[in-house]
Amino acid sequence: MKEFQSKNLRNVVFLGHGNCGKTSLLDDALFHTGTAKRRGNVDDGTSLLDMTPEEQERHLTMEAKLASCEWGDCKLNLLDTPGYPDFVGEAIEAMNAADAAVIVVSAHSGIEVETEKFWNLAKEQELPRMFFLNKMDREHTDFHGVIDELRVRFGSGVVPVQLPIGQEAAFQGVVDLLKMHGKIVPHDEDDCVVTDIPEYLDHDVELARQTLIEAVADYNNELLEKYLEGEEISEDEVGEALRKGIADGKLFPVFCGSAKADIGVKKLLNGIAAYLPSPADHTVIGTVPGSEELVERAVGDAFSAYAWKTTVDPLAGRQTYLRIYSGKLKADTSVLDVTTGRTERIGALQTLRGKQAHSVAVAHAGDIVVTSKLMNVQTGDTLADAAHPIAYEAAAFPTPMLEMAVHPKKKGEEDKLFAAIAKCEEADPTLAVRKEQGTKETILAGIGEMQLKILEEKLESKYHVGLTLTKPRIAYRETIKKATKAEGKYKKQSGGHGQYGHVLLEITPQKAGEGNEFTETIFGGSVPRQFIPAVEKGTQETLANGILAGYPVVDVKVNLYDGSYHPVDSSEASFKSATAIALKKGVLDASPVLLEPIDTVTVAAPEYYVGGIIGSLNSKRARILGTETGDKGQMVIRAEVPEAELYQYATDLRSQTQGRGTYAREFLRYEVVPEKQAAAVIEEAKAAK
């Protein structure tokens, strides 16, 4: 592939609700730019971008893809993203590599949940945005209704630059409000035909043209004056003002068409090349490594790049996707990984067009390239010229809140399974694996059930290892409410040396959080000094294994105050056994109770869902602490909720709020489990034994 300077690059992420047609749109783009010899089709599994078996089977994009193509004198790095909420991490990664976003909206469905969420994410990152109304050939489409909805939801800066010719099955082309002519796609021809604007659209075109001129007038006062005086306004004049408005984040042009009918795709590509900013149009901000001092980089400065995505495949190996922010990068050069402080050797550079990889000799600032074998570079790392280091802020991803316990399907495959999961975790920042010390289980956390299901399938197909996901055990604790004394005697005679240990213990509750304590007040050698460590060890082991329901006993003080021994038969093992006997009797006699972890839960959702959320939390034994107004017009509900009630709450909340609600939780303290729930837990523990 030939070299492209920064001013001729366009890095654009395509965002939108699932099934709005992003991938089909990009399949068409690859075909029209000559990148692909055939037009891919999502429905029949021939898409150039939905490449994995899981994607082809479900007709669903699950990973961000790079589709590089040439259009005119520009190289377009088009980034396809999933619209399904479980894979939002992939979309966030792609947004960090882009300079602008195309938000695809189904003209049939209008604004959907993920449309709003992606708009907000792109707005937070200050990405210039444009819309593409897809599926204009579908039944029950309402172009003007969707435009009104977009303007109400996202502001008056939403302005059409095209109008449809025909609607539903009769949709056949678009009117270009900048060029002021129409383009139609005859049913018997492959390419579009320039035509006059149909007379029946004259009124609509006049109103839409006026709206467009008024919208761009802030960026060129002469335009409105010319328009009001009836003077001719050139496409270049409107285009230049539109370009400035888009870059400033004030104007959001709307294109329309149908990927399936192949209408409007070329016009969209023209719009991307003509109106969206290039990397040369702005600088980037980083920090001096090791400090908070801000530093600015322009495309002509020393080399720097951001690792925005990592893929790990047992066959293809490890691939790192780099967005070059400044300078240029050649193959077979050494750079500094500013994040780790290590020097890394860059191998071959490639650009991707779906499955196709094309070598790149040198990549200039603004370009997106892929390289392999950077074994120590992680997503979010900054690479830079060692003499001019800079650090870029890593992307923030949503915290995975759906937790499951993970076990290998076959015994002996633990190491193989967890090594494979670790590789998947490297490639997906919204996966998290941890060891729960309280239950000794390995916990896998993700955004949603679909994500974990796909992970399970990938492990089977790529790494040939199976896993089972189960409900995580709750890390209950046991404690006592009153003091008691207990005696334990272990005596066994079976010929030869016997076994003898005898202890008397004082068992006392301590304040919550003080932990367990062992003391001894032996007087007169009733228990020889050499056996006291065995009593202490027996205490620790017995309390750790639990007594009431098999959960660790906490906040207990155990004092060894008396006992007896046999000069021949006593041993460390016999005193450990005697200690266990005493503790089991004593704890059961000291009003034992079960403790459960309580989490602080913060739920954010639109106000109209608050009543239902509070009702749901109340059914989970929650204490509602209060509500307050949060960011983006959402309400924030704070509550204390037993951890045992939060299993799959991420899924429940998504269903309850149509995907608009999020929550976070943090461990707060342990509390006594209510009697009814405690009885069920104890009975379950007995059954498990």
XYZ file of C-alpha atoms in Angstrom:
689
model
C 0.000 0.000 0.000
C 1.310 3.458 -0.870
C 2.284 6.036 1.746
C -0.283 8.562 2.910
C 0.564 11.832 4.607
C -1.326 12.854 7.745
C -3.569 15.337 5.925
C -4.836 12.539 3.673
C -5.829 10.190 6.482
C -9.301 9.791 7.988
C -9.784 7.631 11.080
C -13.493 7.054 11.561
C -15.290 4.768 14.007
C -18.749 3.475 13.064
C -21.061 3.285 16.077
C -24.673 2.264 16.517
C -27.219 -0.029 18.079
C -26.992 -3.702 17.181
C -28.470 -4.649 13.793
C -28.480 -1.071 12.467
C -26.277 -2.180 9.554
C -22.778 -0.903 10.375
C -20.977 -3.991 9.103
C -23.057 -4.173 5.908
C -22.270 -0.509 5.296
C -18.544 -1.138 5.618
C -18.727 -4.269 3.459
C -20.215 -2.029 0.758
C -17.504 0.576 1.354
C -14.740 -1.988 0.861
C -16.370 -3.105 -2.378
C -16.860 0.389 -3.800
C -13.309 1.449 -2.975
C -11.952 -1.523 -4.902
C -10.537 -3.067 -1.740
C -12.767 -6.125 -2.101
C -13.619 -7.877 -5.341
C -16.994 -8.966 -4.035
C -19.601 -7.429 -1.772
C -19.751 -9.188 1.580
C -23.059 -10.144 3.142
C -23.640 -10.503 6.874
C -26.776 -12.622 6.473
C -25.138 -15.361 4.406
C -21.880 -15.366 6.394
C -19.694 -13.853 3.661
C -18.990 -10.526 5.359
C -15.368 -9.426 5.062
C -15.481 -8.091 8.622
C -17.513 -10.579 10.672
C -14.781 -13.193 10.457
C -15.015 -15.382 13.551
C -17.228 -18.475 13.663
C -19.144 -16.972 16.587
C -19.916 -13.813 14.584
C -20.889 -15.675 11.437
C -23.161 -18.045 13.314
C -25.039 -15.246 15.097
C -24.770 -12.548 12.387
C -23.465 -10.319 15.143
C -20.268 -8.247 15.352
C -18.340 -9.013 18.539
C -14.911 -7.499 17.902
C -13.732 -4.140 16.590
C -12.323 -4.468 13.051
C -10.086 -2.265 10.944
C -11.189 -1.742 7.339
C -8.593 0.383 5.538
C -9.351 1.550 2.021
C -8.408 4.238 -0.483
C -10.944 6.808 -1.628
C -9.741 9.538 -3.937
C -6.499 10.858 -2.514
C -7.363 9.722 1.025
C -6.781 6.598 3.044
C -9.834 5.829 5.146
C -9.244 3.793 8.294
C -12.821 2.703 8.983
C -13.440 0.959 12.299
C -16.370 -1.427 12.650
C -17.661 -1.931 16.197
C -20.182 -4.156 17.966
C -23.579 -2.708 18.816
C -24.415 -5.381 21.397
C -23.877 -3.968 24.921
C -21.800 -6.924 26.159
C -19.013 -5.920 23.766
C -18.943 -2.197 24.508
C -15.250 -2.486 25.425
C -14.437 -3.131 21.757
C -16.237 0.057 20.737
C -14.432 2.079 23.419
C -11.092 0.772 22.143
C -11.929 1.821 18.581
C -13.071 5.283 19.691
C -9.625 5.831 21.192
C -8.071 5.285 17.766
C -10.492 7.501 15.850
C -10.645 11.205 14.995
C -14.375 11.192 14.233
C -17.459 9.006 14.463
C -20.268 8.008 12.127
C -23.314 7.073 14.173
C -25.448 4.674 12.160
C -29.187 4.771 12.870
C -31.802 2.449 11.445
C -34.410 4.632 9.727
C -36.852 1.843 10.492
C -36.174 1.718 14.267
C -35.055 5.282 15.019
C -33.017 6.143 18.098
C -32.368 3.068 20.244
C -30.671 2.506 23.587
C -27.144 1.998 22.304
C -27.516 4.985 19.954
C -27.816 7.231 23.011
C -24.984 5.506 24.834
C -22.584 5.738 21.902
C -23.503 9.387 21.339
C -22.616 10.136 24.966
C -19.353 8.182 24.789
C -18.312 9.960 21.581
C -19.312 13.298 23.094
C -17.196 12.634 26.193
C -14.212 12.001 23.942
C -15.011 15.134 21.925
C -15.175 13.197 18.673
C -16.708 15.073 15.733
C -19.850 13.192 14.707
C -22.089 12.634 11.698
C -25.136 10.403 11.235
C -26.060 7.898 8.563
C -29.722 6.879 8.397
C -29.561 3.334 7.084
C -32.277 0.972 5.854
C -34.235 3.705 4.095
C -35.766 0.994 1.896
C -37.433 -0.784 4.835
C -41.158 -0.600 5.571
C -42.425 2.003 8.043
C -39.425 4.288 7.655
C -39.999 7.953 8.448
C -37.036 10.114 7.448
C -38.438 13.388 8.752
C -39.690 11.755 11.943
C -36.228 10.347 12.722
C -34.609 13.724 11.918
C -36.975 15.444 14.353
C -36.180 12.808 16.973
C -32.438 13.302 16.461
C -32.761 17.075 16.802
C -34.852 16.803 19.960
C -32.459 14.301 21.533
C -29.096 15.623 20.333
C -29.679 19.298 19.559
C -30.288 21.683 16.674
C -26.783 20.998 15.333
C -28.204 17.842 13.745
C -28.766 18.909 10.147
C -29.572 16.835 7.035
C -27.247 17.233 4.057
C -29.335 14.817 1.995
C -33.006 14.026 1.472
C -34.328 10.656 0.288
C -35.879 10.212 -3.152
C -38.797 7.880 -2.591
C -39.513 5.943 0.562
C -39.731 2.358 1.758
C -39.687 -0.011 -1.268
C -39.726 2.995 -3.624
C -36.547 4.470 -2.123
C -34.166 4.918 -5.061
C -31.689 7.676 -4.293
C -30.848 10.903 -2.489
C -30.898 14.648 -3.048
C -27.570 16.278 -2.275
C -28.319 19.584 -0.498
C -24.797 20.879 -1.093
C -24.598 20.111 -4.823
C -28.368 20.631 -5.245
C -28.947 17.657 -7.505
C -30.281 14.161 -7.120
C -28.685 10.768 -7.486
C -30.730 7.681 -8.148
C -29.858 3.992 -8.499
C -31.849 2.433 -11.378
C -32.870 -1.165 -10.751
C -31.241 -2.333 -13.967
C -27.889 -0.587 -13.512
C -25.007 -1.023 -11.117
C -24.118 2.634 -10.626
C -26.032 5.763 -9.686
C -27.230 8.386 -12.136
C -27.162 12.150 -11.580
C -30.602 13.669 -12.096
C -32.574 16.844 -11.491
C -34.384 17.169 -8.190
C -37.890 15.679 -8.543
C -40.538 18.410 -8.554
C -42.527 16.865 -5.711
C -39.509 17.386 -3.449
C -39.014 21.089 -4.277
C -40.708 22.331 -1.109
C -38.923 19.857 1.186
C -35.588 20.615 -0.459
C -36.086 24.370 -0.044
C -36.840 23.995 3.675
C -33.951 21.571 4.226
C -31.543 23.803 2.288
C -32.603 26.790 4.431
C -32.037 24.766 7.622
C -28.582 23.770 6.385
C -27.591 27.326 5.476
C -28.825 28.665 8.822
C -26.878 25.969 10.638
C -23.575 26.745 8.899
C -24.078 30.522 8.929
C -22.314 30.786 12.291
C -19.159 29.691 10.497
C -19.582 32.003 7.505
C -21.827 35.050 7.988
C -21.786 35.822 4.262
C -23.660 32.598 3.493
C -26.861 33.614 5.256
C -26.695 37.063 3.662
C -26.275 35.535 0.217
C -29.097 33.101 0.847
C -31.531 35.786 2.010
C -30.686 37.918 -1.022
C -31.223 34.987 -3.356
C -27.628 34.834 -4.513
C -26.094 31.549 -5.615
C -24.115 29.729 -2.928
C -21.405 27.337 -4.024
C -20.874 23.861 -2.685
C -17.364 24.839 -1.580
C -18.667 27.700 0.575
C -21.186 25.511 2.374
C -18.701 22.647 2.619
C -15.996 24.751 4.240
C -18.400 26.108 6.851
C -19.785 22.609 7.465
C -16.264 21.264 7.920
C -15.530 23.870 10.609
C -18.792 23.219 12.413
C -18.165 19.457 12.503
C -14.611 19.925 13.810
C -15.900 22.239 16.554
C -18.448 19.647 17.643
C -21.361 21.978 16.849
C -22.747 20.520 13.619
C -23.723 16.902 12.983
C -24.649 16.290 9.328
C -27.090 13.528 8.467
C -26.573 11.316 5.413
C -29.039 8.642 4.377
C -29.185 5.503 2.268
C -29.390 1.744 2.350
C -26.418 -0.577 2.596
C -28.521 -3.523 1.438
C -29.794 -1.649 -1.629
C -26.363 -0.073 -2.158
C -27.698 3.499 -2.096
C -25.874 6.390 -0.463
C -22.665 4.537 0.407
C -20.450 6.417 -2.054
C -21.924 9.733 -0.950
C -21.102 8.854 2.625
C -17.497 8.060 1.677
C -17.316 11.413 -0.107
C -18.639 13.103 3.012
C -16.086 11.376 5.242
C -13.212 12.431 3.005
C -14.481 15.973 2.489
C -15.873 17.018 5.860
C -14.373 14.955 8.670
C -11.067 16.127 10.174
C -7.676 14.627 9.414
C -5.046 13.936 12.101
C -3.182 17.021 10.823
C -6.091 19.249 11.879
C -5.439 18.939 15.604
C -2.822 18.203 18.219
C -2.937 15.603 20.987
C -2.322 16.046 24.698
C -0.217 13.753 26.877
C 1.847 14.093 30.024
C 5.514 14.072 30.819
C 6.190 10.510 32.070
C 6.173 10.332 35.851
C 4.428 13.685 36.299
C 1.130 15.448 35.635
C 2.721 18.111 33.444
C 0.783 18.361 30.181
C 2.595 18.251 26.872
C 1.222 18.789 23.357
C 2.185 16.837 20.251
C 1.554 17.722 16.611
C 1.822 15.274 13.729
C 5.281 16.563 12.774
C 6.814 16.052 16.206
C 8.821 13.074 17.478
C 7.277 9.615 17.195
C 4.568 8.573 19.626
C 1.767 6.019 19.396
C -0.974 4.462 21.486
C -1.676 0.708 21.682
C -5.471 0.744 21.432
C -6.188 -2.942 20.895
C -4.561 -6.341 21.425
C -5.589 -9.678 19.952
C -4.207 -13.061 20.989
C -4.766 -16.118 18.840
C -3.123 -19.551 19.222
C -2.498 -19.671 15.459
C -2.028 -16.044 14.381
C -0.189 -15.132 17.562
C -0.302 -11.778 19.295
C -1.160 -8.622 17.357
C -0.983 -5.058 18.628
C -2.985 -2.275 16.979
C -1.208 1.084 17.078
C -2.583 4.562 16.461
C 0.363 6.805 15.573
C -0.124 10.248 17.060
C 3.065 11.988 15.962
C 6.139 11.390 13.831
C 6.370 8.270 11.721
C 7.094 4.593 12.279
C 9.099 2.192 10.161
C 9.360 -1.559 10.430
C 12.324 -3.056 12.279
C 12.901 -0.106 14.596
C 13.227 0.126 18.379
C 10.891 2.289 20.463
C 10.289 2.899 24.158
C 7.208 1.495 25.865
C 6.708 4.503 28.130
C 4.195 2.641 30.296
C 6.597 -0.173 31.255
C 9.949 1.483 30.614
C 11.005 -1.374 28.304
C 12.539 -1.030 24.856
C 10.472 -2.826 22.221
C 11.465 -3.907 18.727
C 8.822 -3.179 16.102
C 8.611 -5.901 13.455
C 6.641 -5.793 10.221
C 3.853 -3.227 9.904
C 0.534 -4.017 8.284
C -2.782 -2.399 7.521
C -5.907 -4.568 7.616
C -8.865 -4.760 5.273
C -11.005 -7.261 7.082
C -9.175 -10.559 6.702
C -6.657 -9.138 4.255
C -3.340 -7.832 5.592
C -1.150 -5.522 3.503
C 2.428 -4.593 4.362
C 3.296 -1.003 5.174
C 6.901 0.225 4.827
C 6.387 3.445 6.768
C 3.346 4.797 8.595
C 2.890 8.515 9.154
C 1.283 10.327 12.073
C -2.422 9.625 12.239
C -2.266 6.210 10.616
C -3.430 2.970 12.196
C -1.197 -0.071 11.785
C -0.895 -3.560 13.206
C 2.282 -5.295 14.306
C 2.970 -8.660 15.904
C 5.200 -10.178 18.577
C 5.116 -7.252 21.010
C 4.746 -9.719 23.858
C 5.009 -7.145 26.659
C 2.912 -4.330 25.197
C -0.608 -4.168 26.628
C -3.713 -2.297 25.523
C -3.387 1.250 26.837
C 0.422 1.439 26.621
C 2.172 4.433 25.041
C 5.074 3.875 22.655
C 7.433 6.752 21.889
C 10.856 7.868 20.734
C 13.151 7.159 23.704
C 14.627 10.651 23.441
C 11.194 12.320 23.498
C 8.923 10.281 25.793
C 5.282 11.143 26.357
C 2.463 9.274 28.114
C -1.107 9.163 26.809
C -4.021 8.455 29.099
C -5.300 4.898 28.821
C -8.952 4.340 27.965
C -11.440 3.859 30.795
C -13.582 0.739 30.494
C -16.754 -0.172 32.397
C -16.169 -2.376 35.416
C -17.377 -5.942 34.746
C -20.103 -6.693 37.271
C -21.518 -10.071 36.183
C -19.522 -12.585 38.219
C -19.398 -16.358 37.828
C -17.242 -19.052 39.389
C -15.147 -20.829 36.760
C -14.092 -24.496 36.838
C -12.440 -26.726 34.207
C -14.712 -29.313 32.638
C -11.996 -31.941 32.942
C -9.846 -32.592 35.965
C -6.201 -31.760 35.507
C -6.844 -28.957 32.994
C -6.777 -26.125 35.521
C -3.467 -24.690 34.319
C -4.416 -24.969 30.652
C -7.791 -23.307 31.255
C -6.532 -20.379 33.286
C -3.647 -19.750 30.875
C -6.183 -19.532 28.027
C -8.459 -17.225 30.038
C -5.465 -14.989 30.794
C -4.857 -14.563 27.044
C -8.510 -13.680 26.501
C -8.314 -11.206 29.380
C -5.359 -9.484 27.682
C -7.450 -9.009 24.547
C -10.617 -7.868 26.351
C -10.245 -5.215 29.085
C -13.847 -5.799 30.184
C -13.012 -9.307 31.398
C -11.515 -9.767 34.856
C -10.304 -12.870 36.674
C -9.510 -13.027 40.379
C -9.120 -15.532 43.184
C -11.705 -15.141 45.923
C -9.724 -15.828 49.074
C -12.797 -16.355 51.220
C -14.128 -19.250 49.132
C -10.966 -20.341 47.231
C -12.918 -20.030 43.976
C -11.701 -18.431 40.749
C -14.141 -15.693 39.759
C -14.629 -14.591 36.154
C -16.357 -11.225 35.678
C -17.764 -9.777 32.473
C -20.250 -7.226 31.188
C -23.016 -9.681 30.304
C -24.088 -13.259 29.731
C -23.497 -13.191 25.967
C -19.880 -12.119 26.470
C -19.203 -15.019 28.856
C -21.004 -17.472 26.560
C -18.835 -16.385 23.611
C -15.727 -16.705 25.792
C -16.728 -20.277 26.597
C -17.089 -21.078 22.886
C -13.748 -19.456 22.025
C -11.933 -21.453 24.668
C -13.394 -24.644 23.215
C -12.664 -23.821 19.568
C -9.325 -21.993 19.843
C -7.672 -23.453 22.929
C -9.434 -26.852 23.104
C -10.257 -26.505 26.780
C -13.680 -26.467 28.399
C -14.983 -24.560 31.373
C -18.054 -24.630 33.553
C -19.556 -21.437 34.954
C -21.482 -21.670 38.219
C -22.989 -19.360 40.795
C -20.163 -18.062 43.012
C -20.161 -19.069 46.635
C -20.644 -16.254 49.104
C -17.759 -15.666 51.492
C -19.775 -16.069 54.677
C -18.101 -15.939 58.079
C -18.977 -17.359 61.486
C -18.586 -15.798 64.905
C -19.936 -16.063 68.459
C -22.024 -13.738 70.603
C -21.106 -14.832 74.138
C -18.153 -16.192 76.123
C -17.880 -19.797 77.176
C -15.464 -22.442 78.400
C -14.911 -25.801 76.758
C -12.949 -28.957 77.435
C -11.437 -31.223 74.835
C -9.855 -34.585 75.554
C -8.380 -36.858 72.917
C -7.456 -40.323 74.200
C -6.728 -43.351 72.056
C -5.080 -46.653 72.945
C -4.334 -49.216 70.256
C -1.356 -51.183 71.512
C 2.076 -49.728 72.033
C 2.158 -45.944 72.433
C -1.299 -44.390 72.693
C -2.405 -40.814 72.074
C -3.411 -38.368 74.759
C -4.183 -34.662 74.734
C -6.322 -32.643 77.095
C -7.103 -28.902 76.954
C -9.422 -26.447 78.658
C -10.188 -23.322 76.652
C -11.805 -19.963 77.294
C -13.591 -18.748 74.147
C -14.539 -15.057 74.019
C -16.045 -12.860 71.278
C -14.044 -9.850 70.070
C -15.125 -6.630 68.391
C -15.916 -6.880 64.677
C -12.766 -6.645 62.610
C -10.327 -7.391 65.436
C -9.630 -10.867 64.089
C -8.771 -14.038 65.978
C -6.359 -14.157 68.898
C -4.716 -17.026 70.769
C -3.316 -16.701 74.270
C -2.278 -19.076 77.041
C -2.270 -18.710 80.816
C -0.937 -22.162 81.731
C 0.332 -22.381 85.267
C 2.292 -25.234 86.762
C 3.026 -27.084 83.539
C -0.352 -28.766 83.159
C 0.322 -28.544 79.423
C 4.049 -28.714 78.620
C 5.501 -25.755 76.707
C 6.411 -27.878 73.707
C 2.719 -28.690 73.074
C 1.351 -25.128 73.280
C 2.269 -24.331 69.626
C 0.262 -27.426 68.630
C -2.752 -26.055 70.514
C -2.334 -22.689 68.744
C -2.051 -24.369 65.353
C -5.081 -26.551 66.092
C -6.993 -23.391 66.996
C -6.077 -21.665 63.739
C -6.944 -24.671 61.575
C -10.243 -25.423 63.312
C -11.435 -21.821 63.159
C -10.378 -21.539 59.500
C -12.382 -24.645 58.556
C -15.516 -23.371 60.279
C -17.851 -25.059 62.693
C -21.409 -23.910 62.099
C -21.521 -24.186 58.282
C -17.927 -24.675 57.178
C -17.060 -20.960 56.901
C -14.125 -19.371 58.773
C -14.777 -18.347 62.355
C -13.683 -14.747 62.963
C -13.271 -12.246 65.797
C -12.752 -14.863 68.501
C -10.222 -14.934 71.334
C -9.123 -18.390 72.491
C -7.211 -18.760 75.755
C -5.627 -22.062 76.852
C -5.843 -21.982 80.647
C -5.498 -25.615 81.710
C -5.210 -29.208 80.598
C -3.233 -32.367 81.229
C -0.784 -34.640 79.458
C 0.650 -38.160 79.517
C 4.423 -38.484 79.757
C 4.487 -41.186 77.049
C 1.311 -40.912 74.953
C 1.037 -37.128 74.496
C 2.082 -35.633 71.152
C 1.507 -32.544 69.043
C -1.117 -34.365 66.964
C -3.076 -35.430 70.027
C -3.148 -31.866 71.396
C -4.285 -30.536 68.006
C -7.121 -33.077 68.023
C -8.085 -32.182 71.579
C -8.157 -28.490 70.642
C -10.498 -29.190 67.719
C -12.864 -31.118 70.000
C -12.944 -28.281 72.541
C -13.491 -25.570 69.960
C -16.326 -27.377 68.209
C -18.153 -27.850 71.493
C -17.364 -24.365 72.724
C -18.353 -22.429 69.607
C -21.682 -24.256 69.381
C -22.296 -23.349 73.032
C -21.392 -19.660 72.540
C -24.454 -18.546 70.495
C -22.797 -18.889 67.072
C -24.079 -16.736 64.206
C -23.457 -16.562 60.485
C -22.092 -13.329 59.004
C -22.595 -12.175 55.393
C -20.749 -9.548 53.342
C -22.639 -6.305 52.771
C -21.795 -4.171 49.732
C -22.339 -0.495 49.065
C -24.213 -0.390 45.759
C -24.516 2.681 43.513
C -27.065 2.484 40.707
C -27.309 5.141 37.965
C -30.339 5.232 35.664
C -32.837 7.667 34.110
C -35.300 9.094 36.611
C -38.337 7.221 35.281
C -36.770 3.893 36.310
C -36.001 4.914 39.906
C -39.224 3.600 41.469
C -38.801 0.151 39.944
C -35.110 -0.011 40.878
C -35.808 0.880 44.506
C -38.577 -1.722 44.633
C -36.230 -4.336 43.206
C -33.503 -3.446 45.705
C -35.953 -3.615 48.594
C -36.811 -7.169 47.561
C -33.096 -7.932 47.939
C -32.997 -6.897 51.623
C -31.404 -3.567 50.729
C -31.149 -0.476 52.904
C -31.779 2.523 50.646
C -29.434 5.319 51.726
C -30.789 7.964 49.361
C -31.012 9.284 45.820
C -29.376 12.238 44.098
C -29.027 13.744 40.642
C -25.965 12.495 38.772
C -24.317 13.209 35.431
C -26.201 13.268 32.101
C -29.547 13.782 33.823
C -29.461 10.403 35.512
C -30.516 9.647 39.057
C -28.101 7.896 41.403
C -29.427 5.483 44.028
C -27.178 4.447 46.899
C -27.929 1.398 49.007
C -26.405 -1.270 51.205
C -27.179 -4.733 49.868
C -26.182 -8.242 51.032
C -23.770 -9.741 48.511
C -25.835 -12.924 48.403
C -28.672 -10.942 46.781
C -26.563 -9.478 43.969
C -26.031 -12.593 41.873
C -26.806 -11.643 38.235
C -27.991 -8.183 39.280
C -26.125 -6.791 36.251
C -28.453 -8.794 33.994
C -31.557 -7.914 36.027
C -30.769 -4.187 35.976
C -30.147 -4.196 32.219
C -33.506 -5.864 31.654
C -35.298 -3.540 34.070
C -33.891 -0.350 32.503
C -33.687 -1.483 28.861
C -29.913 -1.258 29.076
C -29.850 2.324 30.389
C -28.893 1.511 33.981
C -25.450 0.776 35.397
C -24.230 -0.070 38.841
C -21.086 -0.396 40.889
C -20.484 -2.080 44.205
C -17.854 -2.112 46.901
C -17.453 -4.306 49.978
C -18.526 -2.473 53.130
C -18.685 -4.792 56.149
C -19.985 -8.068 57.547
C -23.370 -8.344 59.272
C -25.312 -11.116 60.988
C -27.439 -13.094 58.531
C -31.175 -13.087 59.392
C -32.284 -16.328 61.006
C -34.341 -17.588 58.060
C -31.577 -17.048 55.504
C -28.937 -18.413 57.905
C -30.883 -21.646 58.368
C -31.008 -22.131 54.593
C -27.256 -21.535 54.233
C -26.437 -23.959 57.052
C -28.746 -26.606 55.600
C -27.143 -26.170 52.183
C -23.673 -26.555 53.717
C -24.714 -29.771 55.473
C -26.145 -31.153 52.233
C -22.913 -30.307 50.403
C -20.892 -32.245 52.972
